[in-house]
Each structure stands twice: as C-alpha cells, then as structure tokens.
Amino acid sequence: MTRAHFDPRTLHRHRAAGIWSTLFLGAIIIAIVALGALLYDIVDESFGLVAIENRIDPASLARDGMPLETLDKAQLVEILTGHISAGLLRRLENDLPFEERDRANVYALVLERVVEPKIVKTWSLTDSLTNRAAIEAEVLAEYPQARLEFHAWINSTFIQSPQSSSPEFAGVRTAILGSLWTIVITIAVAFPIGVGAAIYLEEYASDTLVNRVIQTNINNLAGVPSILYGMLGLAIFVRGLEPLTSGAWLGAGDPTTANGRTVLSAGLTLALLVLPLLIINAQEAIKAVPASLRQASYGLGATRWQTIWHHVLPNALPGILTGTILAISRAIGETAPLVVVGASAFVALDPSGPFSKFTTLPIQIYQWTTRPQDQYRNLAAAAILVLLVLLLSLNAAAILLRNRYRRQG
Amino acid sequence: MALTSTKQALVSGKLPGKLPGDLPGETASDTQSLLHKRFRLGETFIQGFLFVCGAISILTTIGILYVLGHESLLFFRNPDVSLLEFFTGTKWQPAILEFGILPLFNATLITSAIALLVALPLGLSAAVYLSEYATPRTRGVLKPILEILAGIPTVVYGYFALSFMTPLLRTLFGADTVEIYNTASAGLVMGILILPLVTSMSEDALSAVPGSLREAAYALGATKLETAVKVVVPAALSGITAAFIIAASRAIGETMIVAIAAGAGPSFTLNPFRAAETMTGHIVRISGGDLSYDSIDYNSIFAIGLMLFFMTLTLNLISNRIVRRFREVYE
C-alpha cells in the first residue's frame, strides 16, 4: 500500500513540503554565505602582495660597510641630518629633541623620511596566492625599481602607530585610544543612569500616567535612527554646551579643540544612544529576580532601598552586566552619530583626556574606505579586523557571563 | 544565599528596621504606630534620584524634538525656502538654493525597498525554518551565526558593499550599466544587515504560537509545510507584520552603508544602478565637512532629520499598534 492509495494528492503535497523545507533552509544558507563573503572580503584585503619602491636604496645608506639596520643612534642621526631639509629637522627637534629619542625611534624616522618606501601597487590575498607568477612579471615590467613582498596589513606596527598621512606608516593607535576614551565616558554616564531608570521602572513606578509615558518613551527611543542622536549631540553638546564640552570652564580647554567637538561630546552622545537599550536590558534582568526574595527581605523589616541594594541588585547583576556589554559593543561600532558630532578627519596625537579632539575606530574605517586609493582600502580592511576582534571578545565575555548566570539560576 | 546575607545584615546591625516583638512592654497601639510608614529622608532622596534617571529619557525625546523643530523652523523661515518647494522640488542643490527633498527621499525609498525585498522573504523563511523545522541542536548552531551578522557594525557592511557587492554587480551587469556608487549595492547589503532582525522578531512570534495548534493541524493530516504556512504563520501574523515594519524603519534610518556605497550628491533617478544620495547619507556628508552654524546648510540637515524622525516614529507606532490590536492571545 502506498500513500497514493489514500488520496492521489498526498504524494504531491509531500513533495511540495519537501521542496519548501529546502527553500526555508536555503534562506539561512544565504545568510551564512553572506557572512562568509563578508569575512572573506575583509581577510582577502588585509593580507597580500605589495610592490614597494624606495626613494633611496637602504643599501646606499650603509656606513663603513655596515648595513643600515646595524648602525647606532649617532650614525642614524647623521644620515637623517644629511638627507632631510633643515625645516623638517627643526620640526622634528621641536616635537621631541633628538637627545631624548631612542635608537628605534630615530631608525623609524630614517625609514620614514629618508628611505621613504612607497607602496605603488597592492594585490589581494587570493590574487597573491593563485596568480603569483603573473604579478611578478607585471612588477618587473611596470615597476622595475620596486621589490615585491608579502605584507600583512594588520600587524603590531599597525596597531601601535598613530595615524599618518602616508598609508605605509598609518596605524590605528589614535583611533583605538579614541574609542576607549569615548566608551569610558559613555559607560560612566549611561550605566548609573540606565540601571537607576530600570530600578525606578521595575521597583518603584506605580501604574500612573507619568510612568507609562516614561516606559513607552523608552521603547520608542530605542527605535530612533542613530544619526538623529548625532544631530542632538551636535546641537546640544557641541554647540549649546560648548564651554563645558570644550573644557573652557575648567580652564582645561585645548585651543585647537575649543569648538566642543571633543571626546566628551562624543561620549555623552553615545550615552544617550545606548541608554534605552541599557534600560530595557536591565529591566529584564531585574524582572527575573523572584518576588519571594523581595518579600523575604521586607518580611525581615528591610526598607525598599535596602531590599533593592542588598538583594535585588546582586541577583540581577549578571543580567545587567550582560546587557551593558551588549550595549557597549553597539556603542563601539557606532559611526554615523560620531561623524555628525564632529569626529576629526585627521588626528595624529593620542587623545589625552575628555577635552581632546577625537577619532574612533569605526570613523577611521569610514575615512579610509571612502578614499579612492587601493592602499587605504587595505588599511580599512585591517582596521575592520581589529574592530571585529574587539567586538567578538566583548560578545564572548557577555555569552560567558550569561551561561554562568544560567547555571547558577 | 540572599537569605544569609539578609541575616548577616541583621546581625551586623545594617538593617535598622525594628521588629515589633523586640521592644519590651509593647502594646497593640504601639505596634500600630511602628507599622506606620516612617518618613525616611534617604529613601525619599534615592527614589527622587531614580525618578530623575527615568525622566532623562523623556528629556532626550524633548531634546530631539526641540533641536530638530527649532532648526527646521529657522530653515523654513528663510526667505529662500518654501514649504511647497521642499516637498515637491526635484532638485536639492544648496549651492544654488534649491531645496526639494524628493531626490533624497526617492533614494531612501529605493535603498529601503531593495533591502526589504531581500530581508523580508529570506528573514521569514529563515524564521519558519528555525521555529518549525530545525532541531534544537541545529538551532543552537544557526542562531549564533545570525547573531554575529546582527552584531557587525554598519560601517563594516558599508565597506563590504563598496568592495564586494559593487564589483560583483559590475561583473554581472557590466561596468557601463552599473556605476561605482549605486543604490542597488547599498540596498542589497542593507538587506543582509536587517535580515537577522526580521528573522529573530518573526521567530519570536512563531515560537509564541502554542504547540496545540500545530498538533491539531497534524491530527487533521496536514504536512509540516501546511501546518507552518496555513496555521502557524497566520496565527503569528501580527508579530510578523510588526517585524516587517520595524525592519522598514531600520532601513530608512540606516546611514553608513548608504553614505559609503550609494553615492554622494543628490540625484533624482529610479535606476538602482545609478548613484543617488539618501536622506541619511546627505546628513552625514554635509555634517562631516566644515559646517558653520546658522548657515542654511546647517539648518537644512535638521529639516531632513525632522522628516526622518517622523517617518521612523510613524512606522514604530504602527508596529506597536498592530502588536497590541491584532495579537492573538492564547491562554
């Protein structure tokens, strides 16, 4: 007996069901393929062959038969004075006197200012691996002076160097520090206010009009496009509160940034942005604390705040922290509001406090991405890898925290 | 654990609350007065502080409305701007004082429409698969992948659109038809961006449908597909619609992908392979440059922002309304 004996359509129905289940799975596979393509694209641009041309061959800089790498500081300073203009020398001396610089620093200067390696062409990882012979022929024909080498765009120098106008020496240190400063301010402002608001809504608020409005409002704020927060920050923090955010009222203002486009403005803007998210997450965590705990505490005569502080909060803390980490990782990746608030296009100096000019990792990626030259595309890819690693570790921390919490509960 | 800490606190005297039975020679009326709520300055102060924390969210909304409204008012009061021209003009060129929002609005609609064309069918299918077909183990593997997609910053998607999707489109359709910056590439990648949102919201709605409905359908001889499409999805329709609307609102407000890949410079075109600047893209480009306050450029981006705010707010409110009005409540 086959299925067709019951109803001739049964077979057809079952076949349709099978086809559709494949299609449903296909949707997920498309998503996975997209993620794969994205990661492949980034890795593909972060590594690969580059053709480098030096302005001056390092071999010609050798002294007394000693290659450049082995020279001591005095000889390196000599080479530097011999090859660069007096004006540039004075500027370097002004930045930091040569007596105070160590050998590694002077050596880096010689490389940057005298040897001046220039990346004339770059290839993606796939090309470099599959097409090496053709690339070598091309370099030989078009850039006879150049040497071909394999370059990992993401490396320790890239992470430690500040922003630079030449892609060969540009790094993300300023951007990472800028991101950290901004996030510290964001957490310092958003965490207490967010948890406070969540406690108020869950533990104190009775069902009055005002409280309902607050709750609805928070839910709606979570849906406001992030760029509008940037406009709010621009009008209120950068322009309206300029004396505060530029540090002028403390006398700490840096004259170059006295227009309010500072780390502080950025941090405050992001704090407002993540606040609804943080409040909603914290509310969930507080809701999950069983009512019996509160009743036991009240039964022993504790006041409302004592109950919250000693019992509700300690039990909700893992949940609140998980939510906070998720909110922070949202803030770290946020770009649009910071562009509007006025992240600087080019910051070579590390931010030194809340009143510094700033740039952040996503802003740096945005600026590099929008440049037409290939080298900047590679730099952007490397910076994206740094950002993704940062976000992945934050999310992993959140997941670990959540799992631990679940096991306890 | 929590109980012991209460006990410790009591022993160490941290909890000042006196228990009625502790006092010698106590009468019923004394107990009454003790149970009376005592005014505690600290408690009141803390409650006040917490209320202020909650009220800050209201201040944020007021701030957004005030800033957008105030600057937009300055913009529309400008003699070079007319309200009619703003809504019907097909040119946005601040340099020659042409302020018609249609080209920006049109580009926003095109990118969002493409994104939704990608995200809605794929998102709903993925949600049906996860909720109706996948075993718990498969779900445990697949859901984190979608969460990773959701956690990637939008600027990275922008990079992906420009360095992967655009070259792909240019190879497929020819470099002559597809410009380097185009709304199709931005829209497709934006679809990938909002796909996890659609999936996870729809899946929540589907999982909320009680199992008894499915069992009833199976008992009548329905296949898995018939159960999913004719019983479960209709039962979860309000939640799924809400997810679609929220996705549309996200697409309209999305900024970095369009700022990077859709093109700089407003142009009124329906061709998705041409460059066109969206509302959000324009705001980012104008404010990224050196912008002097009180210039008409500065005011104009707030007028665009105000439109953006009302568009997304309307969509969010509709979505809330749908969830509340059409939700099927089971037990």
XYZ file of C-alpha atoms in Angstrom:
740
model
C 0.000 0.000 0.000
C 1.438 3.341 -0.987
C 0.356 6.749 0.155
C -1.293 7.344 -3.192
C -3.942 4.772 -2.304
C -5.447 7.072 0.289
C -5.552 10.231 -1.761
C -3.889 10.896 -5.095
C -2.863 14.369 -3.891
C -0.947 13.143 -0.882
C 2.194 12.401 -2.823
C 2.122 15.804 -4.425
C 1.585 17.515 -1.055
C 4.505 15.699 0.476
C 6.756 16.580 -2.404
C 5.807 20.275 -2.090
C 6.525 20.105 1.611
C 9.963 18.701 0.901
C 10.790 21.365 -1.675
C 9.677 24.171 0.597
C 11.628 22.899 3.564
C 14.731 23.041 1.357
C 13.851 26.613 0.383
C 13.451 27.631 4.028
C 16.836 26.139 4.812
C 18.157 27.931 1.720
C 17.308 31.297 3.276
C 19.552 30.507 6.225
C 22.273 29.240 3.929
C 22.145 32.525 2.012
C 22.666 34.388 5.282
C 25.630 32.165 6.130
C 27.088 32.631 2.644
C 26.747 36.406 3.045
C 28.596 36.280 6.358
C 31.261 34.118 4.757
C 31.627 36.507 1.819
C 31.959 39.445 4.187
C 34.683 37.803 6.246
C 36.442 36.535 3.132
C 36.373 40.014 1.598
C 37.945 41.551 4.689
C 40.650 38.933 5.125
C 41.328 39.000 1.388
C 42.178 42.703 1.560
C 44.056 42.536 4.867
C 46.855 40.362 3.505
C 48.552 40.175 0.159
C 51.481 41.068 -2.037
C 52.628 44.664 -2.315
C 55.156 46.301 -4.622
C 57.352 48.727 -2.688
C 59.571 51.387 -4.183
C 62.169 53.118 -2.014
C 63.103 56.725 -2.731
C 66.628 55.950 -1.576
C 68.007 52.433 -1.567
C 68.836 51.481 2.058
C 71.989 49.709 0.766
C 73.393 53.084 -0.337
C 73.000 54.394 3.229
C 75.395 51.823 4.661
C 78.323 53.307 6.598
C 81.789 51.739 6.667
C 80.440 48.530 5.216
C 77.822 48.237 7.959
C 74.211 47.861 6.737
C 71.628 50.429 7.843
C 69.951 48.136 10.370
C 73.083 47.776 12.469
C 74.083 51.448 12.710
C 73.972 53.147 16.118
C 71.925 56.179 17.025
C 74.602 58.815 16.319
C 75.204 57.486 12.799
C 71.460 57.368 12.142
C 71.044 60.990 13.274
C 73.894 61.890 10.918
C 72.139 60.219 7.993
C 68.931 61.985 8.914
C 70.584 65.442 9.035
C 72.303 64.737 5.761
C 69.148 63.832 3.861
C 66.247 65.930 5.049
C 65.589 69.659 4.851
C 66.554 71.982 7.706
C 62.929 72.971 8.241
C 61.740 69.400 8.737
C 64.700 68.760 11.035
C 63.700 71.725 13.205
C 60.119 70.484 13.344
C 61.237 67.006 14.437
C 63.538 68.576 17.018
C 60.601 70.637 18.300
C 58.363 67.572 18.622
C 60.977 65.805 20.699
C 64.707 66.682 20.904
C 66.984 64.106 19.309
C 68.876 63.564 22.581
C 65.671 62.242 24.126
C 64.754 59.912 21.267
C 65.962 56.341 21.447
C 67.611 54.414 18.625
C 64.447 52.654 17.497
C 62.678 55.983 17.125
C 65.485 57.514 15.062
C 65.693 54.378 12.945
C 61.944 54.632 12.251
C 62.457 58.284 11.287
C 65.241 57.362 8.868
C 62.985 54.774 7.249
C 60.039 57.151 7.055
C 61.835 60.320 5.979
C 64.933 59.167 4.099
C 64.296 55.727 2.659
C 60.626 56.641 2.125
C 59.296 53.301 0.977
C 56.203 53.780 -1.129
C 53.659 51.085 -1.824
C 52.964 51.514 -5.519
C 50.558 48.664 -6.005
C 48.750 46.110 -3.876
C 47.142 42.754 -4.595
C 44.502 40.841 -2.698
C 45.288 37.612 -0.885
C 43.524 35.459 -3.470
C 45.441 37.075 -6.312
C 48.701 36.769 -4.406
C 48.238 33.057 -3.844
C 46.865 31.996 -7.221
C 48.492 34.426 -9.593
C 51.948 34.971 -8.218
C 53.834 34.455 -11.482
C 51.723 36.986 -13.389
C 52.152 39.524 -10.586
C 55.923 39.081 -10.589
C 56.003 39.624 -14.353
C 53.846 42.731 -14.019
C 56.058 44.246 -11.318
C 59.151 43.553 -13.389
C 57.624 45.257 -16.406
C 55.937 48.238 -14.786
C 57.908 48.938 -11.593
C 61.476 47.807 -12.249
C 62.707 49.635 -9.151
C 60.180 48.006 -6.875
C 60.534 44.912 -4.749
C 57.653 42.544 -4.254
C 56.877 41.323 -0.777
C 54.081 39.699 1.163
C 52.513 42.198 3.526
C 50.134 41.576 6.403
C 48.322 44.902 6.681
C 47.309 44.044 10.203
C 50.480 43.729 12.293
C 51.888 45.024 15.541
C 53.224 48.226 13.962
C 49.788 48.923 12.518
C 48.204 48.667 15.952
C 50.917 50.729 17.673
C 51.404 53.538 15.161
C 49.381 56.719 15.186
C 47.507 57.987 12.148
C 49.807 59.125 9.380
C 49.361 60.818 6.051
C 51.216 58.059 4.213
C 49.486 54.679 4.118
C 52.817 52.859 4.597
C 53.118 54.168 8.160
C 49.494 54.718 9.145
C 48.201 52.884 12.181
C 45.182 52.732 14.425
C 46.622 53.617 17.845
C 44.951 57.049 17.944
C 41.680 55.527 16.819
C 41.767 52.712 19.397
C 42.585 55.158 22.197
C 39.862 57.488 20.948
C 37.362 54.626 21.013
C 38.422 53.656 24.539
C 38.136 57.213 25.894
C 34.721 57.637 24.313
C 33.459 54.319 25.640
C 34.725 55.034 29.170
C 32.722 58.258 29.222
C 29.707 56.509 27.710
C 29.756 53.795 30.392
C 30.389 56.249 33.217
C 27.304 58.223 32.203
C 24.963 55.591 30.824
C 25.462 52.751 33.320
C 24.328 54.525 36.529
C 21.503 56.367 34.790
C 20.350 53.281 32.898
C 20.354 50.994 35.925
C 18.732 53.746 38.008
C 15.941 54.179 35.482
C 15.421 50.416 35.276
C 15.190 50.161 39.080
C 12.727 53.019 39.149
C 10.505 51.481 36.486
C 10.587 47.965 37.930
C 10.625 48.581 41.682
C 9.086 51.963 42.362
C 6.872 53.039 39.487
C 3.182 52.535 40.060
C 0.867 52.456 37.086
C 0.461 56.203 36.714
C 0.330 58.222 33.539
C 3.819 59.661 34.009
C 5.377 56.236 34.449
C 3.525 54.792 31.476
C 4.754 57.686 29.373
C 8.335 57.048 30.517
C 8.100 53.360 29.599
C 6.522 53.962 26.180
C 9.020 56.700 25.522
C 11.978 54.437 26.262
C 10.623 51.795 23.885
C 10.177 54.407 21.159
C 13.627 55.926 21.719
C 15.162 52.516 21.036
C 13.776 52.800 17.501
C 15.072 56.292 16.720
C 17.774 56.178 13.985
C 21.207 56.659 15.481
C 22.035 59.574 13.215
C 19.354 61.664 14.955
C 21.204 61.222 18.236
C 24.211 62.625 16.434
C 22.209 65.702 15.472
C 21.024 66.049 19.070
C 24.641 65.818 20.226
C 25.741 68.369 17.646
C 23.134 70.920 18.675
C 23.202 70.353 22.463
C 26.666 69.118 23.454
C 28.868 70.545 20.726
C 27.101 73.838 20.198
C 24.876 74.534 23.220
C 27.203 73.308 25.956
C 30.409 74.285 24.188
C 32.024 75.881 27.266
C 31.501 72.607 29.141
C 32.444 70.118 26.445
C 35.464 72.048 25.206
C 36.734 72.253 28.778
C 36.880 76.045 28.755
C 35.011 76.398 32.059
C 37.662 74.284 33.759
C 40.424 76.192 32.054
C 41.453 72.856 30.595
C 40.464 73.687 27.069
C 42.883 72.916 24.319
C 42.782 75.935 21.991
C 42.747 73.680 18.928
C 39.580 71.932 20.060
C 37.747 74.817 21.670
C 34.728 74.177 19.497
C 33.201 71.395 21.567
C 33.957 68.605 19.109
C 35.615 66.566 21.839
C 35.742 63.082 23.323
C 33.316 64.308 25.986
C 30.664 65.349 23.434
C 31.043 62.016 21.655
C 30.809 60.028 24.895
C 27.698 61.887 26.040
C 26.034 61.446 22.652
C 26.703 57.702 22.661
C 25.474 57.520 26.262
C 22.082 58.909 25.218
C 22.096 56.492 22.282
C 22.652 53.322 24.319
C 20.525 54.403 27.280
C 17.195 52.949 26.029
C 18.899 49.656 25.156
C 20.616 49.523 28.532
C 17.409 50.342 30.433
C 15.381 47.675 28.604
C 18.069 45.021 29.237
C 18.430 45.991 32.901
C 14.649 45.878 33.323
C 14.584 42.319 32.009
C 17.310 41.333 34.454
C 15.509 42.930 37.404
C 12.196 41.356 36.377
C 13.848 37.930 36.512
C 14.617 38.261 40.242
C 11.943 36.205 42.024
C 9.429 38.158 44.093
C 9.932 35.796 47.049
C 13.379 37.332 47.636
C 11.868 40.778 47.982
C 9.108 39.512 50.245
C 11.599 37.759 52.499
C 13.577 40.946 52.790
C 10.511 43.072 53.529
C 9.371 40.445 55.979
C 12.563 40.964 57.939
C 11.837 44.654 58.094
C 14.147 45.947 55.389
C 13.229 49.170 53.686
C 12.594 49.315 49.997
C 16.079 50.586 49.113
C 17.748 48.074 51.435
C 15.839 45.303 49.686
C 16.920 46.581 46.275
C 20.543 47.212 47.203
C 21.182 44.015 49.162
C 19.002 41.514 47.336
C 17.537 42.585 44.035
C 20.635 44.183 42.537
C 23.163 41.447 43.476
C 20.860 38.864 41.906
C 20.189 40.912 38.789
C 23.807 41.983 38.363
C 24.983 39.270 35.910
C 21.993 40.013 33.686
C 22.574 43.750 33.930
C 26.257 43.353 33.089
C 25.461 41.147 30.080
C 23.052 43.780 28.828
C 25.619 46.501 29.446
C 28.299 44.693 27.472
C 25.896 44.289 24.551
C 25.066 47.997 24.749
C 28.768 48.847 24.808
C 29.518 46.729 21.761
C 26.737 48.605 19.993
C 28.346 51.903 21.016
C 31.832 50.820 19.897
C 30.622 50.067 16.380
C 28.528 53.221 16.062
C 29.737 55.581 13.335
C 27.054 57.881 11.975
C 26.312 59.897 15.138
C 30.023 60.496 15.700
C 30.545 61.775 12.168
C 27.719 64.236 12.803
C 29.027 65.217 16.238
C 32.275 66.049 14.511
C 34.936 63.396 14.742
C 38.120 64.871 13.328
C 39.211 63.736 9.911
C 42.829 63.535 10.895
C 44.165 63.163 14.435
C 47.845 62.256 14.762
C 48.110 62.927 18.504
C 46.765 60.492 21.066
C 43.719 61.805 22.909
C 44.850 62.861 26.364
C 41.563 63.432 28.133
C 37.885 64.192 27.773
C 38.591 67.519 26.086
C 40.777 66.188 23.268
C 39.891 66.086 19.627
C 38.950 62.561 18.747
C 38.595 59.909 16.146
C 37.390 56.355 16.762
C 37.993 53.023 15.107
C 34.767 52.996 13.021
C 35.357 56.617 11.970
C 38.858 55.706 10.862
C 37.457 52.785 8.864
C 34.884 55.069 7.260
C 37.514 57.604 6.247
C 39.872 55.021 4.837
C 37.042 53.286 2.980
C 35.984 56.482 1.242
C 39.483 57.178 -0.135
C 39.930 56.060 -3.728
C 43.472 54.597 -3.432
C 43.876 50.837 -3.002
C 46.287 51.176 -0.078
C 43.572 52.823 2.040
C 41.179 50.026 1.151
C 43.719 47.589 2.644
C 44.157 49.760 5.731
C 40.375 49.861 6.179
C 40.208 46.066 5.966
C 42.950 45.702 8.582
C 41.205 48.195 10.874
C 37.945 46.263 10.443
C 39.729 43.106 11.606
C 40.884 44.959 14.732
C 37.333 46.190 15.360
C 35.777 42.767 14.815
C 38.237 41.087 17.172
C 37.424 43.702 19.804
C 33.676 43.174 19.376
C 33.955 39.387 19.287
C 35.846 39.328 22.573
C 33.253 41.614 24.168
C 30.414 39.406 22.948
C 32.212 36.276 24.078
C 32.522 37.854 27.526
C 28.777 38.570 27.506
C 27.940 34.990 26.497
C 30.228 33.509 29.157
C 28.614 35.732 31.758
C 25.150 34.680 30.606
C 25.989 30.990 30.715
C 27.427 31.237 34.202
C 24.346 33.075 35.329
C 22.078 30.417 33.815
C 23.915 27.617 35.586
C 23.509 29.375 38.915
C 19.834 30.072 38.351
C 22.471 32.856 49.570
C 20.419 36.008 49.555
C 18.718 34.997 52.766
C 22.015 34.539 54.589
C 23.113 37.956 53.513
C 19.914 39.380 54.991
C 20.669 37.542 58.199
C 24.215 38.821 58.271
C 22.989 42.307 57.670
C 20.549 41.961 60.561
C 23.215 40.638 62.894
C 25.703 43.291 61.995
C 23.007 45.882 62.514
C 22.959 47.099 58.983
C 19.209 46.811 58.826
C 17.722 49.376 61.161
C 14.150 48.085 60.768
C 12.985 47.136 64.243
C 10.780 44.146 64.685
C 7.739 44.894 66.834
C 8.248 41.968 69.195
C 11.730 43.157 70.169
C 10.547 46.022 72.307
C 9.676 45.337 75.946
C 6.306 46.343 77.299
C 4.786 46.920 73.952
C 1.069 47.284 73.359
C -1.047 46.830 70.275
C -1.309 50.549 69.648
C 2.490 50.906 69.805
C 2.742 48.222 67.140
C 0.272 50.150 65.063
C 2.361 53.276 65.251
C 5.520 51.303 64.437
C 3.938 49.816 61.356
C 3.071 53.288 60.213
C 5.208 54.286 57.299
C 8.010 56.376 58.650
C 9.384 59.230 56.621
C 12.967 58.420 55.665
C 14.935 61.188 54.059
C 17.472 58.850 52.452
C 14.811 56.637 50.892
C 12.913 59.612 49.512
C 16.097 61.085 48.135
C 17.032 57.825 46.416
C 13.567 57.455 44.941
C 13.786 61.003 43.651
C 17.158 60.317 42.072
C 15.888 57.156 40.386
C 12.894 59.041 39.041
C 15.243 61.604 37.523
C 17.151 58.744 35.828
C 13.902 57.567 34.280
C 12.898 61.085 33.319
C 16.161 61.624 31.402
C 14.707 59.506 28.608
C 11.825 61.977 28.351
C 14.344 64.817 28.262
C 16.129 63.038 25.386
C 12.917 62.880 23.373
C 12.125 66.501 24.145
C 15.690 67.395 23.221
C 15.481 65.631 19.862
C 12.122 67.213 19.071
C 13.261 70.667 20.200
C 16.556 70.587 18.298
C 15.010 69.255 15.085
C 11.969 71.515 15.335
C 13.877 74.661 16.244
C 16.478 74.381 13.481
C 13.868 73.298 10.928
C 11.810 76.361 11.816
C 14.841 78.562 11.125
C 15.238 76.723 7.830
C 11.645 77.147 6.692
C 11.571 80.796 7.832
C 14.399 81.507 5.427
C 13.065 83.568 2.503
C 14.873 81.293 0.021
C 12.927 78.249 1.167
C 9.306 77.482 0.582
C 7.455 74.616 2.180
C 5.858 73.676 -1.116
C 9.193 73.580 -2.890
C 10.635 71.488 -0.070
C 8.090 68.731 -0.568
C 7.683 68.882 -4.342
C 11.018 70.142 -5.696
C 13.069 67.591 -7.588
C 16.401 69.320 -7.034
C 18.445 69.503 -3.856
C 21.316 71.872 -4.519
C 22.071 74.079 -1.523
C 24.687 75.951 -3.569
C 22.014 77.488 -5.783
C 19.411 77.481 -3.011
C 17.304 74.680 -4.431
C 15.814 72.667 -1.607
C 13.498 69.957 -2.905
C 13.682 66.837 -0.756
C 12.300 64.448 -3.400
C 15.672 63.222 -4.763
C 16.899 62.368 -1.259
C 13.549 60.851 -0.293
C 13.434 58.848 -3.504
C 16.915 57.402 -2.933
C 15.944 56.456 0.629
C 12.869 54.669 -0.702
C 14.859 52.783 -3.360
C 17.559 51.546 -0.991
C 14.976 50.615 1.649
C 12.756 48.850 -0.869
C 15.654 46.771 -2.193
C 16.715 45.966 1.359
C 13.205 44.857 2.276
C 12.880 42.778 -0.909
C 15.941 40.866 0.275
C 15.289 40.778 4.002
C 11.563 40.058 4.266
C 11.276 36.795 2.270
C 14.644 35.498 3.430
C 14.026 36.556 7.030
C 10.585 34.982 7.210
C 11.784 31.745 5.566
C 14.709 31.545 7.950
C 12.369 32.159 10.882
C 9.965 29.429 9.723
C 12.872 27.047 9.352
C 14.309 27.835 12.763
C 10.993 27.674 14.576
C 9.205 24.830 12.723
C 11.846 22.595 11.161
C 15.173 22.875 12.960
C 16.051 20.517 15.777
C 17.186 22.239 18.973
C 20.748 21.310 18.093
C 20.637 22.839 14.604
C 19.009 25.917 16.068
C 21.807 26.131 18.618
C 24.311 26.279 15.755
C 22.393 28.538 13.358
C 21.146 31.212 15.745
C 24.604 32.381 16.879
C 25.574 32.816 13.206
C 22.638 35.144 12.699
C 23.571 36.925 15.930
C 27.071 37.505 14.565
C 25.551 39.062 11.437
C 23.457 41.309 13.665
C 26.456 42.355 15.732
C 28.669 43.548 12.878
C 28.921 47.358 12.806
C 27.193 49.052 9.878
C 30.386 50.721 8.696
C 31.759 47.246 8.000
C 28.710 46.492 5.863
C 29.414 49.748 4.048
C 32.924 48.566 3.291
C 31.515 45.219 2.145
C 29.044 46.931 -0.194
C 31.722 49.069 -1.798
C 34.494 46.486 -2.068
C 32.494 43.314 -2.732
C 28.883 43.889 -3.780
C 29.560 46.737 -6.214
C 32.323 44.886 -8.128
C 30.071 41.802 -8.164
C 27.183 43.790 -9.656
C 29.526 45.397 -12.165
C 30.760 41.977 -13.276
C 27.221 40.638 -13.554
C 25.572 43.563 -15.318
C 28.522 45.269 -16.981
C 30.570 48.231 -15.803
C 28.715 50.503 -18.227
C 25.314 49.999 -16.664
C 26.417 49.895 -13.030
C 28.065 52.991 -11.608
C 30.784 52.726 -8.960
C 28.372 54.157 -6.409
C 24.864 52.806 -6.764
C 21.753 52.297 -4.689
C 21.364 48.618 -5.657
C 24.595 47.590 -3.949
C 23.752 49.604 -0.818
C 20.233 48.180 -0.755
C 21.304 44.551 -1.153
C 23.856 44.793 1.636
C 21.360 46.627 3.815
C 19.043 43.662 3.254
C 21.704 41.376 4.751
C 22.040 43.813 7.656
C 18.342 43.749 8.600
C 17.845 40.049 7.818
C 18.783 38.927 11.376
C 16.357 41.474 12.832
C 13.456 40.152 10.720
C 14.425 36.559 11.491
C 14.689 36.938 15.226
C 11.492 39.007 15.625
C 9.483 36.683 13.348
C 10.862 33.626 15.075
C 9.795 35.020 18.450
C 6.302 35.486 17.054
C 6.220 31.966 15.578
C 7.513 30.311 18.745
C 4.820 32.071 20.760
C 2.128 30.123 18.876
C 1.092 27.280 21.192
C 2.010 23.728 20.226
C -1.609 22.591 20.498
C -2.411 24.430 17.244
C 0.298 22.523 15.407
C -0.777 19.221 16.921
C -4.357 19.864 15.846
C -3.191 20.504 12.283
C -1.072 17.341 12.231
C -4.011 15.365 13.587
C -6.059 16.513 10.601
C -3.370 15.130 8.310
C -1.593 18.365 7.387
C 2.012 18.192 6.289
C 4.674 20.181 8.067
C 4.546 22.824 5.342
C 0.764 23.130 5.529
C 0.923 23.406 9.292
C 3.592 26.084 9.118
C 2.095 28.167 6.312
C -1.623 27.744 6.939
C -1.742 27.533 10.709
C 1.348 28.839 12.467
C 2.188 31.817 10.254
C -1.389 33.186 10.222
C -1.546 32.785 13.987
C 1.664 34.784 14.362
C 0.792 37.317 11.679
C 0.624 40.332 13.959
C 4.119 39.708 15.275
C 5.488 39.081 11.780
C 3.906 42.263 10.410
C 5.372 44.198 13.307
C 8.786 42.743 12.473
C 8.416 43.827 8.836
C 7.504 47.369 9.802
C 10.365 47.663 12.296
C 12.677 46.403 9.545
C 11.405 49.143 7.215
C 12.043 51.723 9.902
C 15.574 50.412 10.409
C 16.230 50.536 6.655
C 15.080 54.142 6.367
C 17.275 55.259 9.271
C 20.313 53.219 8.204
C 23.195 55.525 7.468
C 26.709 54.218 6.993
C 26.027 51.728 4.190
C 24.339 54.354 2.033
C 26.871 57.017 2.990
C 29.680 54.787 1.729
C 28.152 52.900 -1.187
C 25.097 54.744 -2.526
C 26.894 57.818 -3.745
C 27.483 61.442 -2.815
C 25.334 64.036 -4.477
C 21.538 64.005 -4.687
C 20.108 62.825 -7.970
C 16.528 62.097 -8.863
C 16.618 58.714 -10.550
C 14.681 55.487 -10.397
C 17.558 53.449 -11.792
C 19.060 51.423 -8.930
C 22.382 51.148 -10.758
C 22.964 54.894 -10.614
C 24.415 56.899 -7.766
C 21.934 58.729 -5.567
C 22.269 60.227 -2.138
C 19.765 59.286 0.562
C 18.470 61.495 3.362
C 20.798 59.969 5.948
C 23.709 59.917 3.525
C 23.259 63.611 2.859
C 23.204 64.483 6.562
C 26.442 62.587 7.126
C 28.217 64.145 4.153
C 27.186 67.706 5.000
C 27.973 67.445 8.708
C 31.252 65.648 8.029
C 32.633 68.720 6.304
C 33.347 72.046 7.918
C 29.932 73.293 8.765
C 29.308 76.770 10.089
C 26.406 77.196 12.484
C 23.401 79.241 11.410
C 24.173 78.689 7.748
C 21.301 77.440 5.620
C 23.212 74.179 5.048
C 23.336 73.590 8.789
C 19.618 74.273 9.190
C 18.684 72.177 6.174
C 20.064 68.931 7.581
C 17.847 69.372 10.629
C 14.819 69.704 8.369
C 15.804 66.394 6.743
C 16.352 64.946 10.210
C 12.865 66.023 11.265
C 11.354 64.209 8.280
C 13.403 61.141 9.106
C 12.217 61.284 12.713
C 8.553 61.424 11.759
C 8.883 58.658 9.187
C 10.541 56.224 11.596
C 8.317 57.251 14.515
C 5.164 56.647 12.457
C 6.385 53.202 11.432
C 7.323 52.305 15.014
C 3.966 53.456 16.342
C 2.081 51.496 13.667
C 4.087 48.408 14.555
C 3.263 48.826 18.268
C -0.401 49.329 17.442
C -0.511 46.179 15.308
C 1.070 44.094 18.027
C -1.390 45.380 20.588
C -4.556 45.241 18.478
C -4.201 42.107 16.447
C -2.304 39.862 18.792
C -3.992 36.510 19.216
C -3.846 35.698 22.883
C -3.691 32.030 23.761
C -4.432 31.059 27.350
